[in-house]
Short mmCIF file of C-alpha atoms and ligand atoms in Angstrom, two decimals:
data_model
loop_
_atom_site.label_atom_id
_atom_site.label_comp_id
_atom_site.label_asym_id
_atom_site.label_seq_id
_atom_site.Cartn_x
_atom_site.Cartn_y
_atom_site.Cartn_z
CA UNK A 3 -20.95 11.00 9.35
CA UNK A 4 -20.17 7.62 9.61
CA UNK A 5 -21.03 7.48 5.60
CA UNK A 6 -18.70 10.88 4.37
CA UNK A 7 -15.32 9.96 2.98
CA UNK A 8 -11.92 11.08 4.47
CA UNK A 9 -12.02 14.44 2.27
CA UNK A 10 -16.34 15.67 3.27
CA UNK A 11 -14.85 14.69 7.17
CA UNK A 12 -11.85 17.10 6.62
CA UNK A 13 -14.76 20.04 5.09
CA UNK A 14 -16.89 18.95 7.95
CA UNK A 15 -14.40 19.56 10.69
CA UNK A 16 -12.98 23.36 8.80
CA UNK A 17 -16.22 24.59 8.44
CA UNK A 18 -17.10 23.51 12.35
CA UNK A 19 -20.01 21.09 11.36
CA UNK A 20 -18.84 19.07 14.23
CA UNK A 21 -15.40 19.13 16.31
CA UNK A 22 -12.91 15.70 16.32
CA UNK A 23 -14.04 15.36 19.60
CA UNK A 24 -18.07 14.38 18.17
CA UNK A 25 -16.43 13.12 15.10
CA UNK A 26 -14.49 10.53 17.33
CA UNK A 27 -16.66 9.58 19.82
CA UNK A 28 -19.38 8.26 16.87
CA UNK A 29 -16.93 6.57 15.26
CA UNK A 30 -16.08 4.77 18.86
CA UNK A 31 -20.12 4.67 19.41
CA UNK A 32 -20.24 2.61 16.20
CA UNK A 33 -17.51 0.82 17.27
CA UNK A 34 -18.80 -0.26 20.28
CA UNK A 35 -22.34 -1.48 18.62
CA UNK A 36 -21.13 -3.09 15.85
CA UNK A 37 -17.87 -4.29 16.31
CA UNK A 38 -18.71 -7.55 17.96
CA UNK A 39 -20.49 -9.37 15.25
CA UNK A 40 -17.74 -8.71 12.87
CA UNK A 41 -14.64 -8.53 15.02
CA UNK A 42 -12.86 -5.87 12.88
CA UNK A 43 -10.06 -4.42 16.09
CA UNK A 44 -7.66 -5.90 18.06
CA UNK A 45 -7.55 -3.37 20.35
CA UNK A 46 -9.85 -0.44 20.48
CA UNK A 47 -7.68 3.20 22.03
CA UNK A 48 -10.83 4.77 22.94
CA UNK A 49 -9.45 7.36 25.97
CA UNK A 50 -5.97 7.98 23.41
CA UNK A 51 -8.95 8.73 20.99
CA UNK A 52 -10.33 11.10 22.94
CA UNK A 53 -7.63 12.69 23.95
CA UNK A 54 -5.54 13.46 20.40
CA UNK A 55 -9.29 14.51 19.17
CA UNK A 56 -9.51 17.11 22.47
CA UNK A 57 -5.91 18.43 21.22
CA UNK A 58 -7.04 18.18 16.42
CA UNK A 59 -9.86 20.39 18.26
CA UNK A 60 -7.27 22.88 20.22
CA UNK A 61 -5.32 22.95 17.38
CA UNK A 62 -7.37 23.67 14.78
CA UNK A 63 -8.67 26.55 17.81
CA UNK A 64 -5.69 27.73 17.17
CA UNK A 65 -5.65 27.79 13.25
CA UNK A 66 -3.24 25.11 12.50
CA UNK A 67 -5.12 22.91 11.10
CA UNK A 68 -4.20 20.86 8.69
CA UNK A 69 -6.14 18.74 6.47
CA UNK A 70 -5.48 15.71 8.95
CA UNK A 71 -6.09 17.16 11.17
CA UNK A 72 -8.23 15.48 13.80
CA UNK A 73 -9.70 12.49 11.98
CA UNK A 74 -10.10 9.48 12.69
CA UNK A 75 -8.44 6.05 11.25
CA UNK A 76 -7.36 2.67 12.29
CA UNK A 77 -3.47 1.33 11.82
CA UNK A 78 -3.38 -2.33 11.29
CA UNK A 79 -1.95 -4.23 14.00
CA UNK A 80 0.99 -4.74 12.44
CA UNK A 81 2.13 -0.90 12.93
CA UNK A 82 4.19 -0.89 16.46
CA UNK A 83 2.50 1.67 19.08
CA UNK A 84 4.43 2.96 21.32
CA UNK A 85 2.75 2.16 24.85
CA UNK A 86 -0.20 0.14 23.49
CA UNK A 87 -0.58 -3.40 22.05
CA UNK A 88 0.91 -4.53 19.21
CA UNK A 89 -0.22 -7.95 17.81
CA UNK A 90 0.33 -8.80 14.12
CA UNK A 91 -2.62 -11.63 14.91
CA UNK A 92 -0.46 -13.65 17.21
CA UNK A 93 -0.11 -15.24 20.42
CA UNK A 94 3.83 -15.23 20.57
CA UNK A 95 3.03 -10.90 20.86
CA UNK A 96 -0.37 -11.17 22.23
CA UNK A 97 1.34 -9.28 25.26
CA UNK A 98 3.22 -6.77 23.35
CA UNK A 99 2.78 -3.69 24.38
CA UNK A 100 5.47 -1.78 22.03
CA UNK A 101 8.07 0.33 23.14
CA UNK A 102 8.47 2.51 19.90
CA UNK A 103 6.23 3.98 17.07
CA UNK A 104 7.03 2.89 13.41
CA UNK A 105 7.87 5.32 11.19
CA UNK A 106 4.43 4.87 10.25
CA UNK A 107 2.50 5.55 12.64
CA UNK A 108 4.56 9.00 13.56
CA UNK A 109 3.62 9.87 9.79
CA UNK A 110 0.44 9.89 11.14
CA UNK A 111 0.54 11.64 14.81
CA UNK A 112 1.60 13.89 12.61
CA UNK A 113 -0.59 14.32 10.86
CA UNK A 114 -2.87 14.95 13.61
CA UNK A 115 -5.18 11.92 12.28
CA UNK A 116 -6.75 10.84 15.94
CA UNK A 117 -6.44 6.49 15.76
CA UNK A 118 -8.89 4.50 17.05
CA UNK A 119 -7.55 1.73 17.34
CA UNK A 120 -5.52 -1.15 15.88
CA UNK A 121 -7.12 -4.48 13.00
CA UNK A 122 -7.30 -7.61 12.90
CA UNK A 123 -5.17 -9.59 10.32
CA UNK A 124 -3.81 -13.14 9.63
CA UNK A 125 -0.87 -13.88 12.26
CA UNK A 126 1.94 -12.12 10.61
CA UNK A 127 -0.20 -10.92 7.31
CA UNK A 128 -0.23 -14.46 6.63
CA UNK A 129 -2.88 -15.84 4.56
CA UNK A 130 -5.71 -14.21 2.32
CA UNK A 131 -9.03 -14.70 4.50
CA UNK A 132 -8.00 -13.33 8.20
CA UNK A 133 -8.82 -17.04 9.73
CA UNK A 134 -5.57 -17.23 10.41
CA UNK A 135 -5.08 -14.32 13.34
CA UNK A 136 -4.80 -15.89 16.76
CA UNK A 137 -7.69 -13.12 17.98
CA UNK A 138 -10.43 -14.71 15.68
CA UNK A 139 -11.45 -14.68 12.08
CA UNK A 140 -13.38 -11.14 10.89
CA UNK A 141 -16.67 -11.38 9.72
CA UNK A 142 -16.97 -9.68 6.02
CA UNK A 143 -20.14 -6.56 6.99
CA UNK A 144 -21.24 -7.69 2.90
CA UNK A 145 -21.74 -11.16 4.28
CA UNK A 146 -25.39 -12.23 3.97
CA UNK A 147 -27.14 -15.15 4.19
CA UNK A 148 -23.32 -17.10 5.15
CA UNK A 149 -20.54 -15.39 6.58
CA UNK A 150 -18.19 -14.47 4.39
CA UNK A 151 -14.29 -13.81 4.68
CA UNK A 152 -12.61 -9.97 4.56
CA UNK A 153 -9.95 -10.96 2.81
CA UNK A 154 -6.79 -10.83 3.95
CA UNK A 155 -4.23 -10.07 5.68
CA UNK A 156 -6.23 -6.67 6.28
CA UNK A 157 -8.53 -7.70 6.37
CA UNK A 158 -9.82 -5.83 9.70
CA UNK A 159 -9.20 -2.79 7.70
CA UNK A 160 -10.26 -3.57 5.43
CA UNK A 161 -14.32 -4.91 7.39
CA UNK A 162 -13.78 -1.58 9.34
CA UNK A 163 -13.73 0.20 7.26
CA UNK A 164 -16.15 -1.12 5.09
CA UNK A 165 -18.65 -1.32 7.97
CA UNK A 166 -18.15 2.58 8.78
CA UNK A 167 -16.53 2.17 11.66
CA UNK A 168 -13.59 4.23 11.01
CA UNK A 169 -13.21 6.36 7.45
CA UNK A 170 -9.86 4.70 6.48
CA UNK A 171 -6.94 2.78 8.11
CA UNK A 172 -3.50 2.02 7.07
CA UNK A 173 -2.71 -1.73 5.53
CA UNK A 174 0.08 -3.43 4.12
CA UNK A 175 0.78 -6.05 1.16
CA UNK A 176 3.49 -8.43 1.02
CA UNK A 177 1.76 -10.42 -1.77
CA UNK A 178 -2.39 -8.80 -2.19
CA UNK A 179 -3.09 -8.36 1.57
CA UNK A 180 -4.06 -4.92 0.90
CA UNK A 181 -5.39 -5.59 -2.87
CA UNK A 182 -7.57 -8.49 -2.35
CA UNK A 183 -9.08 -7.51 0.72
CA UNK A 184 -9.86 -4.39 -0.61
CA UNK A 185 -11.54 -5.92 -3.27
CA UNK A 186 -13.89 -8.59 -1.33
CA UNK A 187 -15.26 -5.73 0.95
CA UNK A 188 -16.05 -2.89 -1.85
CA UNK A 189 -12.67 -0.46 -1.39
CA UNK A 190 -10.01 1.23 -2.77
CA UNK A 191 -6.35 0.20 -1.75
CA UNK A 192 -2.47 0.60 -2.80
CA UNK A 193 0.30 -0.71 -2.59
CA UNK A 194 2.68 1.79 -3.47
CA UNK A 195 6.12 1.19 -4.96
CA UNK A 196 8.86 -0.51 -2.50
CA UNK A 197 10.60 1.90 -0.44
CA UNK A 198 8.03 4.64 -1.10
CA UNK A 199 6.47 3.73 2.63
CA UNK A 200 9.30 3.03 5.32
CA UNK A 201 8.82 -0.22 6.85
CA UNK A 202 10.86 0.88 10.54
CA UNK A 203 8.49 -0.47 12.53
CA UNK A 204 5.87 -2.85 10.63
CA UNK A 205 6.65 -6.09 11.78
CA UNK A 206 8.56 -8.01 8.60
CA UNK A 207 6.93 -10.98 6.93
CA UNK A 208 9.12 -10.99 3.93
CA UNK A 209 11.11 -7.87 3.76
CA UNK A 210 12.17 -7.47 0.36
CA UNK A 211 8.19 -7.87 -0.71
CA UNK A 212 6.46 -5.94 2.34
CA UNK A 213 4.80 -2.23 0.90
CA UNK A 214 2.13 -0.54 3.58
CA UNK A 215 -0.43 1.47 2.10
CA UNK A 216 -3.92 3.20 2.70
CA UNK A 217 -6.90 1.19 2.95
CA UNK A 218 -9.56 3.49 1.70
CA UNK A 219 -13.16 4.05 0.13
CA UNK A 220 -11.97 6.37 -2.38
CA UNK A 221 -8.65 7.06 -4.86
CA UNK A 222 -8.92 10.80 -3.69
CA UNK A 223 -8.62 9.50 0.10
CA UNK A 224 -5.42 6.59 -0.72
CA UNK A 225 -4.39 9.97 -2.36
CA UNK A 226 -4.74 12.14 0.36
CA UNK A 227 -3.50 9.12 3.30
CA UNK A 228 -0.57 8.22 0.77
CA UNK A 229 0.83 12.11 0.98
CA UNK A 230 1.40 11.31 4.54
CA UNK A 231 2.60 7.85 4.79
CA UNK A 232 5.24 7.97 2.50
CA UNK A 233 8.56 9.70 2.27
CA UNK A 234 12.62 9.26 3.04
CA UNK A 235 13.14 7.47 6.34
CA UNK A 236 17.32 6.80 7.63
CA UNK A 237 15.43 4.02 10.06
CA UNK A 238 15.00 2.22 7.15
CA UNK A 239 17.58 1.19 4.71
CA UNK A 240 15.35 0.00 2.20
CA UNK A 241 13.91 3.85 1.24
CA UNK A 242 13.61 5.06 -1.15
CA UNK A 243 15.38 9.23 -1.53
CA UNK A 244 13.03 10.77 -3.74
CA UNK A 245 10.34 13.37 -3.47
CA UNK A 246 6.89 13.09 -2.41
CA UNK A 247 5.23 14.33 -5.47
CA UNK A 248 1.18 15.72 -3.77
CA UNK A 249 -1.02 12.58 -5.24
CA UNK A 250 -3.89 14.92 -5.04
CA UNK A 251 -3.13 17.05 -7.23
CA UNK A 252 -3.26 15.24 -10.36
CA UNK A 253 -5.95 13.48 -9.19
CA UNK A 254 -8.41 15.05 -12.30
CA UNK A 255 -5.35 15.45 -14.79
CA UNK A 256 -7.16 14.17 -18.07
CA UNK A 257 -6.68 10.73 -19.20
CA UNK A 258 -7.11 11.31 -23.40
CA UNK A 259 -4.50 9.39 -25.36
CA UNK A 260 -3.51 7.18 -22.30
CA UNK A 261 -2.45 3.71 -22.63
CA UNK A 262 -3.26 0.79 -20.85
CA UNK A 263 -2.18 -2.43 -21.28
CA UNK A 264 -4.31 -5.49 -20.78
CA UNK A 265 -1.93 -8.65 -19.52
CA UNK A 266 -3.16 -11.80 -22.26
CA UNK A 267 -2.59 -14.05 -19.10
CA UNK A 268 -4.52 -12.55 -16.72
CA UNK A 269 -7.88 -12.58 -19.17
CA UNK A 270 -8.01 -16.09 -19.76
CA UNK A 271 -10.72 -19.04 -19.32
CA UNK A 272 -9.83 -19.69 -16.60
CA UNK A 273 -11.34 -15.72 -15.44
CA UNK A 274 -15.50 -16.17 -14.67
CA UNK A 275 -17.64 -14.61 -17.42
CA UNK A 276 -19.48 -12.60 -14.91
CA UNK A 277 -16.00 -11.34 -13.69
CA UNK A 278 -14.85 -10.69 -17.56
CA UNK A 279 -18.06 -8.71 -17.84
CA UNK A 280 -17.47 -6.27 -15.05
CA UNK A 281 -14.04 -5.25 -16.68
CA UNK A 282 -14.57 -4.80 -19.84
CA UNK A 283 -17.30 -2.90 -18.71
CA UNK A 284 -14.82 -0.83 -17.13
CA UNK A 285 -12.22 -0.86 -19.86
CA UNK A 286 -15.15 0.93 -22.25
CA UNK A 287 -15.70 3.24 -19.39
CA UNK A 288 -12.03 4.35 -19.16
CA UNK A 289 -12.54 4.36 -23.33
CA UNK A 290 -14.84 6.67 -23.13
CA UNK A 291 -12.37 9.10 -21.30
CA UNK A 292 -10.42 8.88 -23.93
CA UNK A 293 -7.21 6.12 -22.22
CA UNK A 294 -6.74 2.98 -25.08
CA UNK A 295 -5.95 -0.29 -24.90
CA UNK A 296 -3.98 -2.82 -26.08
CA UNK A 297 -3.65 -6.77 -25.55
CA UNK A 298 0.21 -6.78 -23.34
CA UNK A 299 2.75 -10.34 -21.87
CA UNK A 300 4.04 -10.85 -18.10
CA UNK A 301 5.89 -14.48 -19.84
CA UNK A 302 6.57 -15.66 -16.85
CA UNK A 303 3.36 -14.64 -15.02
CA UNK A 304 2.99 -18.23 -13.97
CA UNK A 305 5.60 -18.77 -12.48
CA UNK A 306 5.15 -15.91 -9.48
CA UNK A 307 2.96 -17.56 -6.92
CA UNK A 308 5.62 -20.41 -6.69
CA UNK A 309 8.26 -18.23 -7.02
CA UNK A 310 6.20 -16.21 -4.06
CA UNK A 311 5.97 -19.22 -2.00
CA UNK A 312 9.39 -19.83 -2.43
CA UNK A 313 10.93 -16.48 -1.65
CA UNK A 314 8.19 -14.79 1.19
CA UNK A 315 8.88 -18.35 3.61
CA UNK A 316 12.67 -18.14 3.21
CA UNK A 317 12.00 -14.57 4.48
CA UNK A 318 9.48 -14.85 6.66
CA UNK A 319 11.78 -17.51 8.49
CA UNK A 320 15.19 -15.54 9.07
CA UNK A 321 12.50 -12.95 10.06
CA UNK A 322 10.70 -14.57 12.66
CA UNK A 323 13.82 -16.42 14.74
CA UNK A 324 13.92 -13.03 16.65
CA UNK A 325 10.70 -15.01 18.36
CA UNK A 326 12.41 -17.10 20.13
CA UNK A 327 10.71 -16.05 24.24
CA UNK A 328 14.74 -13.60 25.02
CA UNK A 329 13.77 -10.46 24.94
CA UNK A 330 9.69 -9.84 24.02
CA UNK A 331 6.99 -12.14 22.97
CA UNK A 332 5.39 -15.27 25.02
CA UNK A 333 7.72 -17.39 26.83
CA UNK A 334 6.46 -20.90 27.42
CA UNK A 335 6.33 -21.91 31.28
CA UNK A 336 9.31 -23.22 33.18
CA UNK A 337 11.50 -23.82 30.92
CA UNK A 338 14.09 -26.50 31.26
CA UNK A 339 16.88 -25.53 29.44
CA UNK A 340 17.43 -23.15 27.01
CA UNK A 341 16.24 -25.49 24.11
CA UNK A 342 13.77 -26.17 25.68
CA UNK A 343 12.84 -22.60 26.59
CA UNK A 344 13.03 -21.82 22.45
CA UNK A 345 10.83 -24.97 21.02
CA UNK A 346 8.51 -24.42 23.65
CA UNK A 347 7.91 -20.82 23.05
CA UNK A 348 7.43 -21.14 19.26
CA UNK A 349 5.70 -24.17 19.21
CA UNK A 350 2.88 -22.66 21.52
CA UNK A 351 3.33 -18.49 19.81
CA UNK A 352 3.00 -19.32 16.13
CA UNK A 353 0.09 -20.73 14.53
CA UNK A 354 -0.26 -23.53 11.95
CA UNK A 355 0.03 -21.60 8.55
CA UNK A 356 3.13 -19.87 10.63
CA UNK A 357 5.21 -22.76 11.26
CA UNK A 358 4.41 -24.08 8.31
CA UNK A 359 5.98 -20.86 6.49
CA UNK A 360 9.00 -21.18 8.64
CA UNK A 361 9.15 -25.04 7.94
CA UNK A 362 9.33 -24.74 3.74
CA UNK A 363 12.07 -21.23 4.07
CA UNK A 364 13.66 -23.16 6.32
CA UNK A 365 13.84 -26.15 3.72
CA UNK A 366 14.58 -23.74 1.18
CA UNK A 367 17.62 -21.90 2.71
CA UNK A 368 18.96 -24.97 3.59
CA UNK A 369 22.18 -25.60 2.29
CA UNK A 370 21.40 -28.38 0.11
CA UNK A 371 18.40 -27.11 -1.80
CA UNK A 372 19.34 -23.24 -1.90
CA UNK A 373 20.54 -23.88 -5.23
CA UNK A 374 17.53 -25.55 -6.62
CA UNK A 375 14.63 -23.07 -4.41
CA UNK A 376 15.60 -20.00 -3.07
CA UNK A 377 18.05 -19.38 -5.84
CA UNK A 378 15.98 -20.49 -8.72
CA UNK A 379 12.90 -18.28 -7.15
CA UNK A 380 15.10 -15.07 -6.45
CA UNK A 381 16.55 -15.40 -10.84
CA UNK A 382 12.66 -16.29 -11.40
CA UNK A 383 12.56 -13.17 -9.86
CA UNK A 384 13.86 -11.10 -12.20
CA UNK A 385 12.35 -12.88 -14.84
CA UNK A 386 9.25 -11.67 -13.36
CA UNK A 387 10.31 -8.28 -13.02
CA UNK A 388 11.92 -7.77 -15.95
CA UNK A 389 8.23 -8.83 -18.12
CA UNK A 390 7.00 -5.69 -16.63
CA UNK A 391 9.73 -3.55 -17.85
CA UNK A 392 9.16 -4.50 -21.38
CA UNK A 393 5.85 -3.76 -20.69
CA UNK A 394 5.70 -0.52 -19.23
CA UNK A 395 7.65 0.55 -22.14
CA UNK A 396 5.17 0.87 -24.49
CA UNK A 397 1.99 1.63 -21.90
CA UNK A 398 1.14 3.60 -18.56
CA UNK A 399 -1.46 1.47 -16.39
CA UNK A 400 -1.48 -2.05 -16.20
CA UNK A 401 -5.31 -2.90 -15.55
CA UNK A 402 -5.97 -6.87 -14.17
CA UNK A 403 -8.38 -8.67 -12.10
CA UNK A 404 -7.64 -8.33 -8.50
CA UNK A 405 -8.73 -11.27 -7.28
CA UNK A 406 -10.05 -14.29 -8.47
CA UNK A 407 -13.47 -14.14 -6.62
CA UNK A 408 -15.51 -12.31 -4.52
CA UNK A 409 -15.86 -13.01 -1.06
CA UNK A 410 -15.92 -16.69 -0.09
CA UNK A 411 -17.04 -18.67 2.87
CA UNK A 412 -15.63 -19.37 5.95
CA UNK A 413 -13.28 -22.85 5.56
CA UNK A 414 -14.22 -22.97 1.76
CA UNK A 415 -10.75 -23.83 0.65
CA UNK A 416 -10.31 -26.81 2.11
CA UNK A 417 -7.44 -28.49 3.43
CA UNK A 418 -5.39 -27.49 0.78
CA UNK A 419 -3.10 -24.59 1.14
CA UNK A 420 -2.15 -23.91 -2.24
CA UNK A 421 -6.43 -22.86 -2.73
CA UNK A 422 -5.93 -20.76 -0.33
CA UNK A 423 -2.15 -19.14 -2.06
CA UNK A 424 -4.13 -18.94 -5.71
CA UNK A 425 -6.23 -16.15 -3.99
CA UNK A 426 -3.39 -13.97 -4.91
CA UNK A 427 -2.48 -15.01 -8.41
CA UNK A 428 -2.84 -10.94 -9.99
CA UNK A 429 -1.15 -9.55 -7.02
CA UNK A 430 1.55 -11.37 -6.25
CA UNK A 431 4.11 -10.23 -9.47
CA UNK A 432 3.62 -6.44 -8.51
CA UNK A 433 5.59 -6.91 -5.48
CA UNK A 434 7.86 -9.61 -6.73
CA UNK A 435 9.19 -6.29 -9.19
CA UNK A 436 8.80 -4.19 -6.38
CA UNK A 437 6.07 -1.97 -8.57
CA UNK A 438 3.02 -0.38 -7.28
CA UNK A 439 -0.64 -1.80 -7.23
CA UNK A 440 -4.03 -0.80 -5.91
CA UNK A 441 -7.50 -2.55 -6.25
CA UNK A 442 -11.30 -0.68 -6.87
CA UNK A 443 -14.86 -0.89 -6.95
CA UNK A 444 -15.25 -2.56 -10.44
CA UNK A 445 -18.85 -4.22 -10.19
CA UNK A 446 -20.94 -6.52 -8.43
CA UNK A 447 -20.92 -10.45 -8.63
CA UNK A 448 -24.48 -12.18 -6.97
CA UNK A 449 -24.71 -8.71 -4.88
CA UNK A 450 -20.98 -8.95 -3.70
CA UNK A 451 -18.36 -6.02 -4.23
CA UNK A 452 -15.23 -7.25 -6.76
CA UNK A 453 -12.39 -4.90 -7.89
CA UNK A 454 -10.46 -4.26 -11.24
CA UNK A 455 -6.66 -3.88 -10.08
CA UNK A 456 -4.72 -0.92 -12.01
CA UNK A 457 -0.34 -1.45 -12.05
CA UNK A 458 1.95 0.75 -12.31
CA UNK A 459 5.67 1.60 -13.28
CA UNK A 460 7.46 2.17 -10.47
CA UNK A 461 6.71 5.83 -8.62
CA UNK A 462 3.83 7.10 -10.39
CA UNK A 463 0.84 6.14 -7.95
CA UNK A 464 0.02 9.23 -9.07
CA UNK A 465 -0.71 7.83 -12.18
CA UNK A 466 -3.54 4.50 -10.83
CA UNK A 467 -4.68 7.22 -8.08
CA UNK A 468 -5.60 9.78 -11.76
CA UNK A 469 -6.79 6.95 -13.65
CA UNK A 470 -9.02 5.23 -10.26
CA UNK A 471 -9.74 9.09 -8.98
CA UNK A 472 -11.39 9.78 -12.59
CA UNK A 473 -13.08 6.22 -12.69
CA UNK A 474 -14.50 7.19 -9.32
CA UNK A 475 -15.95 10.45 -10.59
CA UNK A 476 -17.95 8.52 -13.29
CA UNK A 477 -19.26 5.48 -11.43
CA UNK A 478 -20.71 4.83 -8.01
CA UNK A 479 -19.08 1.64 -7.36
CA UNK A 480 -17.05 2.48 -4.74
CA UNK A 481 -20.14 4.44 -2.84
CA UNK A 482 -21.96 1.29 -2.64
CA UNK A 483 -22.00 0.12 1.39
CA UNK A 484 -22.76 -3.27 2.66
CA UNK A 485 -26.91 -3.59 3.67
CA UNK A 486 -26.41 -3.63 7.43
CA UNK A 487 -24.26 -1.22 8.74
N1 LIG B 24 -2.20 -14.16 1.01
C1 LIG B 24 -0.55 -14.11 0.60
C2 LIG B 24 0.14 -14.94 1.50
O1 LIG B 24 -0.96 -15.74 2.37
C3 LIG B 24 -0.07 -12.60 0.92
C4 LIG B 24 0.01 -11.53 1.59
C5 LIG B 24 0.25 -10.69 2.59
O2 LIG B 24 0.00 -9.18 1.56
N2 LIG B 24 0.59 -10.17 3.39
O3 LIG B 24 0.87 -14.84 1.73
#
């Protein structure tokens, strides 16, 4: 059962091949047997899951089932789940039981899906390797001789789906955190247009960049999950009032005549020859289905990482000021006075990478430097966005690498944080512009999966999913699984 996609499980449930209780128990057993090594879950909600599965079977017996009724899945531990531990990968929230559900969580509940638990992640979603989690590193199930990172920050969601411990999971992406782990774990992940999915109850990192989306095995499953996740929400002021199409409806559309742009800045001499070859093969495959390719230019893309590492820390320093030991989260023992409590609670509760970002952000926002750093970064952000707006005047979709390399070893980036920041060199500009982007498996390098990225115009998730599905209909990279599952 565990190798089936959501679509196949949905058919299995509707044909009575198995019940949701059986299916849920099957995944819970797998988590118990295998997650000790992988560490992809922070919390497994087994009792709740079985209750939800029972309820789903009941709904099916009454003839009221939908596609999602009784399908198991997992939530990244960044989403507030009522009555359930919600840690965001941090000691700060080690004991935090959320009093309410995020909108993504309530949407999934309404769909009838069964939540297996909460997945591990980089602390407050800051990282590209899952090494910053307070709850320990997540091991990429594709690891062979050496232990490899799953990518981050949604590394727990990615590792859990890759190891078939859950058929699908939710994830979030501020600078690449859905697409980069999808690339490193051989999965299909989609970051929707900014404003497409509600951020209410999703613990904020950088509010103008954060967006939630599915971490799936196939484009079809991603489309099914986006149908449930997307939509306007009055509780998020940046959520867009716009109808949600049925993302599964256009998966099989012809891509004959579709115009795909190849940014020359991304296909440069730094790209490894192996990755060049994989992308060339992908291009040929899409060409054989009638897509046309042309070189485009995104002239400011080399500024995306520096601009992001001013804007994201600036927003995070403001967002994380709420963790002060007063209302919730970690509070130090026996504070002398209020200042001592603030200081020690934050010193003890946050890890090094989070502290680094808060310091950078507070500095960039300080009176003397605001114009030099924050305002400048915002101006650069506009230039990056304008590059995309001009590019999309005569193309439909952009194709590029997702991550510079496949999964790497732990501690392999040394002491220089910038080496890690460069993991997102191809993904960050999409967040700065607010565009939708996805990653899908495109090949193997030394036996490890690597993805290609598709970037679309605003609200054109359907087009991305369509191209990805057509690619997956003709290739089988997305069906490959790690050896030892
Ligand atoms: N790796 C990037 C960072 O560390 C992006 C993280 C994310 O998308 N949440 O900020």
